[in-house]
Amino acid sequence: MRHWTDLLLRGRYLWLVLVAGLSAYFLRYATQVEITQDFVKVIPEDDSDYVAYRRFQRDFGEDASVILVGLTLPKTCSTSFWEGLRQLADTLRRLRGITGVLGLPTAPVLRWREGKFQLENLPLPASCEAWDSLRKALPLYQGLLWDTSGQSLVLFVRLDSLTLHTRAKHPLIEHIKALSQGWAAHHGVEVHFAGVPYLRHYVAQTLPRELWVFTLGSLLLTVLALWGYFRSWYAVVFPVVLLGLASLWTVGIIGLYGFKLTLLTALLPPVIIILGIPPAIYMLAEYHRLYVAKGHKLAAIREMLRQLGLVTLMIHANTALGFLTLYLTNVVPLQEFGIVAFWGTMATYGLTILLLPSFFMLLPEPQERHLRHLSNRWVARLVRWIGAVVEKRRGWVYGITGGLFVLGAVGVARLKAVSYMADDLPSTTQVMQDLAFFEARYGGTLPFEVVIETAHPQGVRRLKVLKALSALQDSLKTYPEFSRSLSLADLVKAARQAFWGGAPQTYGLPLPEELPLLLRATREAPPSPLPLVDSAYQRTRITTFVKDIGSADMPGLLARVQGAIRATFGEEAGRVHITGTTLIFLKAIDYLVENLVWSLVTTFFLIALQMFFLYGSFRIMLISMGVNLLPLFLVAGLMGYLGLPVKPSTALIYEMAFGIVVDSAVHFLSSYQWYYRRHPIPHRAAVVSVHHTGALIAYTSFVLLMGFGIFVFSSFGGTRALGILTALSLVIGLFSNLFLLPALLVTFRQADRGTVGRMIRQVRGRVPGFSARQAHREGDRPAGKP
C-alpha cells in the first residue's frame, strides 16, 4: 500500500504536466460542442407510434412548425388598422426562413365566377359593421383565424424545416416578436405568441442563462462555506481549480463523443462541480487531522492517501455507477447523459487523487489558524450529543424514524406522475399568459393530428369519407380541450358555399351530384398552413390544437377520441390513427420516467453489491441500503404533500440524491469497520466513528446544501425542484447517516452476541489498554444494552 502512495507523491510534477496536457486536449473538444436545436428523441425508432409520426411528417410535413401571433382588435375598426395588419403579414411573409403566413389579410376565399372557381383575397373591412358581416359570412375561418366573438385575430406564421432545426430560428423568432410588438404598440392593441417553436425558443434562450447565473451563485456560496470552515484560501482555491478542470473535462468528453449539448447534458458541469466537493473536503480535513497527530507533512499526506484512497474511489464509483445505469436504458438522451456523467465522475476522481496530494506537497505546512476547525467547540458539542443519542437514546431514533416513515407513506399515497408540454416554465411570465390567452379564446395551441388512411388512391374524394371526417370533427367540437379543427371536408364545404353565391347557410357537405365539381376546387392551393391530403389522395388528416392538459389527463381524452373514431368509422376505424407532436412528447415523457425508475432500481442493486464486496457483510449491506432509501422515501412523501409531481426533471434528481447520501454512508462505515476490527464493541465503534466522521459529514452536507439550495430561487420548475428535493435529501440523509445508521449497527451487532464475543476474545490482549476481563465483560453484555 505504501508503494503506490510513494509513487503518487514522487511523481507529482509528472502528474501536473499530464493533467495540463489532458486539459488542453479536452479544451479543444469542449470548444467544438454545439447546442442541439432538434427535438430530443426519446422514443425508440421502432416504436409503432413513432413510426406512424415519422410517416405523417413525410406525407404532411412538420406539424410543430407554426408560431401563433394573436392580436386583439381595437374598439374602432379603422381602415388604417386593417391596412397595417396587411402590411405586417406581408413583412412577416418576406422574412427569410418563413414559408407562409395565414391570417385575415392573406386568407384566400373561393368565388364561383364565369363557370369556374377562382381564388381571391378577403376584402378588408372598412368599419366595425363590415367586420361583423365579413366574419359571419365565412364559417370556414370562424374560430380559426378569429375567435367566435370577433375580438381577436390569429396569424399562423410557418417556419421552414431548415430554420426550425437550426439556431437560425432564434434570431428569426426574436425578429417576429419585435415586428409584431412594434406594430401592436403603434395601433394600441395587445399581442400574444404561442406554438411549439416559440416555447422551445423561450426555454432554449432563458434556461441556459439562468443555469449559468445559478451555477456561479452556487460556486460562490460553496467558496464562502469552504473559507468559513477552513479559514484558508488555499483550501478554497485548489479544490475550485480541481473541480473547474473536472467541469472542463466533462464538456470535453461531450465533444469527444460527438454529442450535442442538450438541456439535460447542460446540467452536468455544475453537477460534477458540486458532487466533487465532498471528497476534496474529506481529504483536506483528514490531512489536517493527521498532520496534527504526526507533526510531519509527508507522513500525514501518505497516511491520508492510505486511509482515503479506496474510500474516495468507492464514493466516485458509487456515483459513476448510478449514472452509468442510464446508459443501459433505450433512451438516447439518457444514454448520452449517463456515459458522459460516468466518465466525468471518474475523471473527477483521477484529478482529486492526483492533484490534491500534489498541491499539499507543494504548499507550506498548515498554520495554526488553518487547523482551528479541528477543535471547534460547537462542532465538538454537536458530535458528542449525537454520540450520546446513539449510545443511550436509540429508542428515540427508532421512534422518530417510524413517525417519519408513516408521514412519508401518507405523502407517497398522494404522489402523482404528470408532465406538461410547457412544464417547468415560470407561471408568472408572459409566455404562460400568452398560452392562457389562446386557450381561453381558441381552445389550445399544441398540435393534435388525426390521420385517416383509405384503402386505395383517390379514396379521400369519396363522399362517405368526407361525411366521416365532418362527423368526427363535430365530435371533437364537444371537447373543450380542442380548438377549431380543419380537414378536407371543410374545404369542400367552403367550395359549395362559393358555388351557391357565398350564402353562409350553404356551407355544408355537398350532394353526390355536386361532389365532382367541388373537389376540383380543393386542388387550388387549399387555405391551410399545412397540407391536408397526401399526393395520392389516399391519406388525409384532421388537424387541430389541444390544450396543455398534462400526461395524467391526456390518456382519458385520447380514449374518448378513440371512442368517437370507432363510432364514426366503424370497421374502418383501424385505418384511423392519432398522432402529432403533442402525443409523441407525452409518450416520450412516460417512457422517460419509466426508464429513470428502472435505472434507479438498477443503481440500488449495483451499489448494494458494491457495499457487500467492500465490507464483506450482508447485514451491513442491508442496513446501509435501507438507511439510505429512507431519504428518498421521505422526499417522495414530501413531494406528495407539496403537490410536486413525478416527471423527468424530478425523477432524475433521485439518481443524484441517492449517490450523495450513499457517499456519507461509505465514509461512516469505513471508519466504523476500521474501529470495529480493532475494538469489536459495537457501541464504542459507532460512537468513535460518529466523533471521527460526524463533523465532516455534517459539514459536507452543509456545503452541498448551500450549493444546491440556491436553485430553490429559480423561476423554472425543474431547476427549482433540483434545489428543493436535493436539499431535503441532504437534510434527511444527515439524520439517516449520523443517527439511524450507527443506531442500527449497534443494535444488530449487539444482537449477534456470540459473534461479538468470539471476536473480542480473539483480539483481547492485543489491544493496548484493553484487558481480557474487560473484553469478556463487554462481549457477554446482554443484547440491546450499552
PDB file of N, CA, C and O in Angstrom, residues 262-320:
ATOM      1  N   THR A 262     -27.512  19.232 -24.841  1.00  0.00           N
ATOM      2  CA  THR A 262     -28.948  19.322 -24.627  1.00  0.00           C
ATOM      3  C   THR A 262     -29.208  19.969 -23.269  1.00  0.00           C
ATOM      4  O   THR A 262     -28.287  20.216 -22.488  1.00  0.00           O
ATOM      5  N   LEU A 263     -30.486  20.236 -22.988  1.00  0.00           N
ATOM      6  CA  LEU A 263     -30.822  20.800 -21.681  1.00  0.00           C
ATOM      7  C   LEU A 263     -30.471  19.824 -20.564  1.00  0.00           C
ATOM      8  O   LEU A 263     -30.256  20.225 -19.425  1.00  0.00           O
ATOM      9  N   LEU A 264     -30.385  18.528 -20.894  1.00  0.00           N
ATOM     10  CA  LEU A 264     -30.028  17.520 -19.901  1.00  0.00           C
ATOM     11  C   LEU A 264     -28.525  17.518 -19.646  1.00  0.00           C
ATOM     12  O   LEU A 264     -28.075  17.601 -18.497  1.00  0.00           O
ATOM     13  N   THR A 265     -27.735  17.413 -20.716  1.00  0.00           N
ATOM     14  CA  THR A 265     -26.280  17.379 -20.535  1.00  0.00           C
ATOM     15  C   THR A 265     -25.729  18.729 -20.096  1.00  0.00           C
ATOM     16  O   THR A 265     -24.625  18.788 -19.554  1.00  0.00           O
ATOM     17  N   ALA A 266     -26.488  19.797 -20.304  1.00  0.00           N
ATOM     18  CA  ALA A 266     -26.029  21.109 -19.832  1.00  0.00           C
ATOM     19  C   ALA A 266     -25.973  21.170 -18.308  1.00  0.00           C
ATOM     20  O   ALA A 266     -25.264  22.017 -17.741  1.00  0.00           O
ATOM     21  N   LEU A 267     -26.706  20.270 -17.627  1.00  0.00           N
ATOM     22  CA  LEU A 267     -26.667  20.226 -16.167  1.00  0.00           C
ATOM     23  C   LEU A 267     -25.398  19.589 -15.621  1.00  0.00           C
ATOM     24  O   LEU A 267     -25.067  19.751 -14.448  1.00  0.00           O
ATOM     25  N   LEU A 268     -24.676  18.844 -16.471  1.00  0.00           N
ATOM     26  CA  LEU A 268     -23.562  18.053 -15.971  1.00  0.00           C
ATOM     27  C   LEU A 268     -22.415  18.879 -15.388  1.00  0.00           C
ATOM     28  O   LEU A 268     -21.913  18.530 -14.308  1.00  0.00           O
ATOM     29  N   PRO A 269     -21.920  19.933 -16.052  1.00  0.00           N
ATOM     30  CA  PRO A 269     -20.792  20.668 -15.454  1.00  0.00           C
ATOM     31  C   PRO A 269     -21.058  21.148 -14.029  1.00  0.00           C
ATOM     32  O   PRO A 269     -20.243  20.894 -13.136  1.00  0.00           O
ATOM     33  N   PRO A 270     -22.192  21.852 -13.756  1.00  0.00           N
ATOM     34  CA  PRO A 270     -22.414  22.250 -12.353  1.00  0.00           C
ATOM     35  C   PRO A 270     -22.624  21.078 -11.418  1.00  0.00           C
ATOM     36  O   PRO A 270     -22.203  21.122 -10.261  1.00  0.00           O
ATOM     37  N   VAL A 271     -23.260  19.998 -11.910  1.00  0.00           N
ATOM     38  CA  VAL A 271     -23.473  18.823 -11.057  1.00  0.00           C
ATOM     39  C   VAL A 271     -22.142  18.169 -10.705  1.00  0.00           C
ATOM     40  O   VAL A 271     -21.909  17.773  -9.553  1.00  0.00           O
ATOM     41  N   ILE A 272     -21.236  18.052 -11.680  1.00  0.00           N
ATOM     42  CA  ILE A 272     -19.921  17.459 -11.427  1.00  0.00           C
ATOM     43  C   ILE A 272     -19.149  18.310 -10.421  1.00  0.00           C
ATOM     44  O   ILE A 272     -18.456  17.785  -9.527  1.00  0.00           O
ATOM     45  N   ILE A 273     -19.265  19.619 -10.534  1.00  0.00           N
ATOM     46  CA  ILE A 273     -18.580  20.512  -9.578  1.00  0.00           C
ATOM     47  C   ILE A 273     -19.087  20.265  -8.163  1.00  0.00           C
ATOM     48  O   ILE A 273     -18.311  20.086  -7.215  1.00  0.00           O
ATOM     49  N   ILE A 274     -20.414  20.230  -8.014  1.00  0.00           N
ATOM     50  CA  ILE A 274     -20.992  20.102  -6.677  1.00  0.00           C
ATOM     51  C   ILE A 274     -20.704  18.727  -6.078  1.00  0.00           C
ATOM     52  O   ILE A 274     -20.346  18.593  -4.901  1.00  0.00           O
ATOM     53  N   LEU A 275     -20.829  17.672  -6.891  1.00  0.00           N
ATOM     54  CA  LEU A 275     -20.599  16.322  -6.376  1.00  0.00           C
ATOM     55  C   LEU A 275     -19.128  16.051  -6.096  1.00  0.00           C
ATOM     56  O   LEU A 275     -18.796  15.145  -5.328  1.00  0.00           O
ATOM     57  N   GLY A 276     -18.224  16.816  -6.687  1.00  0.00           N
ATOM     58  CA  GLY A 276     -16.801  16.621  -6.450  1.00  0.00           C
ATOM     59  C   GLY A 276     -16.282  17.322  -5.213  1.00  0.00           C
ATOM     60  O   GLY A 276     -15.130  17.093  -4.801  1.00  0.00           O
ATOM     61  N   ILE A 277     -17.109  18.159  -4.595  1.00  0.00           N
ATOM     62  CA  ILE A 277     -16.652  18.926  -3.436  1.00  0.00           C
ATOM     63  C   ILE A 277     -16.446  18.053  -2.187  1.00  0.00           C
ATOM     64  O   ILE A 277     -15.422  18.165  -1.497  1.00  0.00           O
ATOM     65  N   PRO A 278     -17.395  17.145  -1.824  1.00  0.00           N
ATOM     66  CA  PRO A 278     -17.209  16.364  -0.582  1.00  0.00           C
ATOM     67  C   PRO A 278     -15.908  15.587  -0.514  1.00  0.00           C
ATOM     68  O   PRO A 278     -15.219  15.642   0.530  1.00  0.00           O
ATOM     69  N   PRO A 279     -15.494  14.822  -1.546  1.00  0.00           N
ATOM     70  CA  PRO A 279     -14.214  14.113  -1.430  1.00  0.00           C
ATOM     71  C   PRO A 279     -13.035  15.043  -1.185  1.00  0.00           C
ATOM     72  O   PRO A 279     -12.113  14.706  -0.420  1.00  0.00           O
ATOM     73  N   ALA A 280     -13.057  16.224  -1.830  1.00  0.00           N
ATOM     74  CA  ALA A 280     -11.968  17.182  -1.616  1.00  0.00           C
ATOM     75  C   ALA A 280     -11.954  17.667  -0.163  1.00  0.00           C
ATOM     76  O   ALA A 280     -10.891  17.805   0.453  1.00  0.00           O
ATOM     77  N   ILE A 281     -13.131  17.896   0.402  1.00  0.00           N
ATOM     78  CA  ILE A 281     -13.208  18.332   1.803  1.00  0.00           C
ATOM     79  C   ILE A 281     -12.706  17.230   2.730  1.00  0.00           C
ATOM     80  O   ILE A 281     -11.941  17.487   3.674  1.00  0.00           O
ATOM     81  N   TYR A 282     -13.117  15.993   2.483  1.00  0.00           N
ATOM     82  CA  TYR A 282     -12.672  14.878   3.320  1.00  0.00           C
ATOM     83  C   TYR A 282     -11.155  14.739   3.304  1.00  0.00           C
ATOM     84  O   TYR A 282     -10.519  14.546   4.353  1.00  0.00           O
ATOM     85  N   MET A 283     -10.562  14.827   2.117  1.00  0.00           N
ATOM     86  CA  MET A 283      -9.117  14.652   2.018  1.00  0.00           C
ATOM     87  C   MET A 283      -8.381  15.797   2.705  1.00  0.00           C
ATOM     88  O   MET A 283      -7.379  15.584   3.405  1.00  0.00           O
ATOM     89  N   LEU A 284      -8.869  17.010   2.547  1.00  0.00           N
ATOM     90  CA  LEU A 284      -8.221  18.156   3.170  1.00  0.00           C
ATOM     91  C   LEU A 284      -8.326  18.083   4.694  1.00  0.00           C
ATOM     92  O   LEU A 284      -7.331  18.302   5.416  1.00  0.00           O
ATOM     93  N   ALA A 285      -9.520  17.769   5.194  1.00  0.00           N
ATOM     94  CA  ALA A 285      -9.704  17.687   6.646  1.00  0.00           C
ATOM     95  C   ALA A 285      -8.884  16.541   7.242  1.00  0.00           C
ATOM     96  O   ALA A 285      -8.303  16.679   8.330  1.00  0.00           O
ATOM     97  N   GLU A 286      -8.840  15.399   6.558  1.00  0.00           N
ATOM     98  CA  GLU A 286      -8.076  14.262   7.060  1.00  0.00           C
ATOM     99  C   GLU A 286      -6.577  14.578   7.060  1.00  0.00           C
ATOM    100  O   GLU A 286      -5.841  14.175   7.970  1.00  0.00           O
ATOM    101  N   TYR A 287      -6.136  15.294   6.051  1.00  0.00           N
ATOM    102  CA  TYR A 287      -4.726  15.724   6.005  1.00  0.00           C
ATOM    103  C   TYR A 287      -4.403  16.606   7.204  1.00  0.00           C
ATOM    104  O   TYR A 287      -3.358  16.440   7.859  1.00  0.00           O
ATOM    105  N   HIS A 288      -5.276  17.539   7.541  1.00  0.00           N
ATOM    106  CA  HIS A 288      -5.051  18.400   8.699  1.00  0.00           C
ATOM    107  C   HIS A 288      -5.033  17.583   9.995  1.00  0.00           C
ATOM    108  O   HIS A 288      -4.191  17.809  10.872  1.00  0.00           O
ATOM    109  N   ARG A 289      -5.971  16.656  10.128  1.00  0.00           N
ATOM    110  CA  ARG A 289      -6.027  15.854  11.351  1.00  0.00           C
ATOM    111  C   ARG A 289      -4.758  15.015  11.527  1.00  0.00           C
ATOM    112  O   ARG A 289      -4.189  14.933  12.609  1.00  0.00           O
ATOM    113  N   LEU A 290      -4.319  14.400  10.449  1.00  0.00           N
ATOM    114  CA  LEU A 290      -3.126  13.563  10.523  1.00  0.00           C
ATOM    115  C   LEU A 290      -1.862  14.395  10.701  1.00  0.00           C
ATOM    116  O   LEU A 290      -0.897  13.943  11.321  1.00  0.00           O
ATOM    117  N   TYR A 291      -1.862  15.615  10.201  1.00  0.00           N
ATOM    118  CA  TYR A 291      -0.700  16.485  10.401  1.00  0.00           C
ATOM    119  C   TYR A 291      -0.557  16.824  11.881  1.00  0.00           C
ATOM    120  O   TYR A 291       0.553  16.842  12.432  1.00  0.00           O
ATOM    121  N   VAL A 292      -1.689  17.077  12.527  1.00  0.00           N
ATOM    122  CA  VAL A 292      -1.642  17.356  13.970  1.00  0.00           C
ATOM    123  C   VAL A 292      -1.174  16.118  14.729  1.00  0.00           C
ATOM    124  O   VAL A 292      -0.382  16.203  15.675  1.00  0.00           O
ATOM    125  N   ALA A 293      -1.622  14.950  14.297  1.00  0.00           N
ATOM    126  CA  ALA A 293      -1.272  13.715  15.003  1.00  0.00           C
ATOM    127  C   ALA A 293       0.188  13.325  14.798  1.00  0.00           C
ATOM    128  O   ALA A 293       0.847  12.846  15.717  1.00  0.00           O
ATOM    129  N   LYS A 294       0.714  13.523  13.586  1.00  0.00           N
ATOM    130  CA  LYS A 294       2.057  13.047  13.264  1.00  0.00           C
ATOM    131  C   LYS A 294       3.106  14.155  13.272  1.00  0.00           C
ATOM    132  O   LYS A 294       4.306  13.883  13.416  1.00  0.00           O
ATOM    133  N   GLY A 295       2.671  15.397  13.052  1.00  0.00           N
ATOM    134  CA  GLY A 295       3.621  16.510  13.077  1.00  0.00           C
ATOM    135  C   GLY A 295       4.556  16.552  11.879  1.00  0.00           C
ATOM    136  O   GLY A 295       5.555  17.275  11.902  1.00  0.00           O
ATOM    137  N   HIS A 296       4.248  15.808  10.814  1.00  0.00           N
ATOM    138  CA  HIS A 296       5.115  15.767   9.636  1.00  0.00           C
ATOM    139  C   HIS A 296       4.227  15.762   8.386  1.00  0.00           C
ATOM    140  O   HIS A 296       3.326  14.933   8.255  1.00  0.00           O
ATOM    141  N   LYS A 297       4.497  16.699   7.465  1.00  0.00           N
ATOM    142  CA  LYS A 297       3.635  16.866   6.309  1.00  0.00           C
ATOM    143  C   LYS A 297       3.611  15.626   5.421  1.00  0.00           C
ATOM    144  O   LYS A 297       2.530  15.122   5.051  1.00  0.00           O
ATOM    145  N   LEU A 298       4.774  15.100   5.055  1.00  0.00           N
ATOM    146  CA  LEU A 298       4.835  13.958   4.149  1.00  0.00           C
ATOM    147  C   LEU A 298       4.154  12.736   4.749  1.00  0.00           C
ATOM    148  O   LEU A 298       3.397  12.030   4.075  1.00  0.00           O
ATOM    149  N   ALA A 299       4.410  12.482   6.031  1.00  0.00           N
ATOM    150  CA  ALA A 299       3.784  11.339   6.686  1.00  0.00           C
ATOM    151  C   ALA A 299       2.265  11.494   6.729  1.00  0.00           C
ATOM    152  O   ALA A 299       1.517  10.528   6.545  1.00  0.00           O
ATOM    153  N   ALA A 300       1.793  12.734   6.964  1.00  0.00           N
ATOM    154  CA  ALA A 300       0.353  12.981   7.017  1.00  0.00           C
ATOM    155  C   ALA A 300      -0.290  12.765   5.647  1.00  0.00           C
ATOM    156  O   ALA A 300      -1.369  12.156   5.542  1.00  0.00           O
ATOM    157  N   ILE A 301       0.356  13.239   4.585  1.00  0.00           N
ATOM    158  CA  ILE A 301      -0.198  13.069   3.243  1.00  0.00           C
ATOM    159  C   ILE A 301      -0.228  11.597   2.860  1.00  0.00           C
ATOM    160  O   ILE A 301      -1.203  11.092   2.303  1.00  0.00           O
ATOM    161  N   ARG A 302       0.859  10.888   3.170  1.00  0.00           N
ATOM    162  CA  ARG A 302       0.930   9.469   2.835  1.00  0.00           C
ATOM    163  C   ARG A 302      -0.161   8.682   3.574  1.00  0.00           C
ATOM    164  O   ARG A 302      -0.837   7.840   2.993  1.00  0.00           O
ATOM    165  N   GLU A 303      -0.344   8.951   4.851  1.00  0.00           N
ATOM    166  CA  GLU A 303      -1.360   8.251   5.631  1.00  0.00           C
ATOM    167  C   GLU A 303      -2.766   8.634   5.161  1.00  0.00           C
ATOM    168  O   GLU A 303      -3.678   7.797   5.148  1.00  0.00           O
ATOM    169  N   MET A 304      -2.940   9.895   4.785  1.00  0.00           N
ATOM    170  CA  MET A 304      -4.237  10.334   4.270  1.00  0.00           C
ATOM    171  C   MET A 304      -4.601   9.554   3.002  1.00  0.00           C
ATOM    172  O   MET A 304      -5.735   9.094   2.840  1.00  0.00           O
ATOM    173  N   LEU A 305      -3.636   9.395   2.105  1.00  0.00           N
ATOM    174  CA  LEU A 305      -3.883   8.623   0.889  1.00  0.00           C
ATOM    175  C   LEU A 305      -4.185   7.162   1.211  1.00  0.00           C
ATOM    176  O   LEU A 305      -5.053   6.543   0.587  1.00  0.00           O
ATOM    177  N   ARG A 306      -3.448   6.611   2.184  1.00  0.00           N
ATOM    178  CA  ARG A 306      -3.658   5.214   2.541  1.00  0.00           C
ATOM    179  C   ARG A 306      -5.061   4.989   3.096  1.00  0.00           C
ATOM    180  O   ARG A 306      -5.706   3.991   2.788  1.00  0.00           O
ATOM    181  N   GLN A 307      -5.540   5.939   3.898  1.00  0.00           N
ATOM    182  CA  GLN A 307      -6.843   5.775   4.526  1.00  0.00           C
ATOM    183  C   GLN A 307      -7.999   6.117   3.590  1.00  0.00           C
ATOM    184  O   GLN A 307      -9.043   5.457   3.618  1.00  0.00           O
ATOM    185  N   LEU A 308      -7.825   7.145   2.765  1.00  0.00           N
ATOM    186  CA  LEU A 308      -8.948   7.642   1.966  1.00  0.00           C
ATOM    187  C   LEU A 308      -8.872   7.291   0.493  1.00  0.00           C
ATOM    188  O   LEU A 308      -9.804   7.581  -0.252  1.00  0.00           O
ATOM    189  N   GLY A 309      -7.773   6.688   0.042  1.00  0.00           N
ATOM    190  CA  GLY A 309      -7.656   6.366  -1.378  1.00  0.00           C
ATOM    191  C   GLY A 309      -8.767   5.463  -1.866  1.00  0.00           C
ATOM    192  O   GLY A 309      -9.470   5.777  -2.840  1.00  0.00           O
ATOM    193  N   LEU A 310      -8.972   4.353  -1.164  1.00  0.00           N
ATOM    194  CA  LEU A 310     -10.012   3.413  -1.559  1.00  0.00           C
ATOM    195  C   LEU A 310     -11.397   3.975  -1.288  1.00  0.00           C
ATOM    196  O   LEU A 310     -12.320   3.805  -2.100  1.00  0.00           O
ATOM    197  N   VAL A 311     -11.564   4.669  -0.166  1.00  0.00           N
ATOM    198  CA  VAL A 311     -12.871   5.243   0.167  1.00  0.00           C
ATOM    199  C   VAL A 311     -13.290   6.262  -0.880  1.00  0.00           C
ATOM    200  O   VAL A 311     -14.447   6.290  -1.333  1.00  0.00           O
ATOM    201  N   THR A 312     -12.344   7.121  -1.289  1.00  0.00           N
ATOM    202  CA  THR A 312     -12.652   8.124  -2.318  1.00  0.00           C
ATOM    203  C   THR A 312     -13.009   7.455  -3.629  1.00  0.00           C
ATOM    204  O   THR A 312     -13.919   7.901  -4.346  1.00  0.00           O
ATOM    205  N   LEU A 313     -12.302   6.372  -3.962  1.00  0.00           N
ATOM    206  CA  LEU A 313     -12.633   5.627  -5.175  1.00  0.00           C
ATOM    207  C   LEU A 313     -14.049   5.074  -5.087  1.00  0.00           C
ATOM    208  O   LEU A 313     -14.819   5.135  -6.067  1.00  0.00           O
ATOM    209  N   MET A 314     -14.419   4.533  -3.929  1.00  0.00           N
ATOM    210  CA  MET A 314     -15.750   3.958  -3.777  1.00  0.00           C
ATOM    211  C   MET A 314     -16.835   5.022  -3.878  1.00  0.00           C
ATOM    212  O   MET A 314     -17.903   4.789  -4.445  1.00  0.00           O
ATOM    213  N   ILE A 315     -16.553   6.198  -3.331  1.00  0.00           N
ATOM    214  CA  ILE A 315     -17.532   7.287  -3.408  1.00  0.00           C
ATOM    215  C   ILE A 315     -17.789   7.662  -4.863  1.00  0.00           C
ATOM    216  O   ILE A 315     -18.939   7.768  -5.314  1.00  0.00           O
ATOM    217  N   HIS A 316     -16.709   7.868  -5.612  1.00  0.00           N
ATOM    218  CA  HIS A 316     -16.877   8.229  -7.026  1.00  0.00           C
ATOM    219  C   HIS A 316     -17.463   7.070  -7.820  1.00  0.00           C
ATOM    220  O   HIS A 316     -18.262   7.288  -8.744  1.00  0.00           O
ATOM    221  N   ALA A 317     -17.076   5.844  -7.467  1.00  0.00           N
ATOM    222  CA  ALA A 317     -17.605   4.687  -8.187  1.00  0.00           C
ATOM    223  C   ALA A 317     -19.100   4.534  -7.947  1.00  0.00           C
ATOM    224  O   ALA A 317     -19.856   4.176  -8.866  1.00  0.00           O
ATOM    225  N   ASN A 318     -19.561   4.781  -6.714  1.00  0.00           N
ATOM    226  CA  ASN A 318     -20.994   4.718  -6.430  1.00  0.00           C
ATOM    227  C   ASN A 318     -21.762   5.677  -7.327  1.00  0.00           C
ATOM    228  O   ASN A 318     -22.758   5.325  -7.953  1.00  0.00           O
ATOM    229  N   THR A 319     -21.299   6.933  -7.355  1.00  0.00           N
ATOM    230  CA  THR A 319     -21.969   7.938  -8.173  1.00  0.00           C
ATOM    231  C   THR A 319     -21.875   7.601  -9.649  1.00  0.00           C
ATOM    232  O   THR A 319     -22.859   7.709 -10.395  1.00  0.00           O
ATOM    233  N   ALA A 320     -20.687   7.177 -10.097  1.00  0.00           N
ATOM    234  CA  ALA A 320     -20.481   6.876 -11.515  1.00  0.00           C
ATOM    235  C   ALA A 320     -21.340   5.698 -11.959  1.00  0.00           C
ATOM    236  O   ALA A 320     -21.924   5.727 -13.059  1.00  0.00           O
TER     237      ALA A 320
END
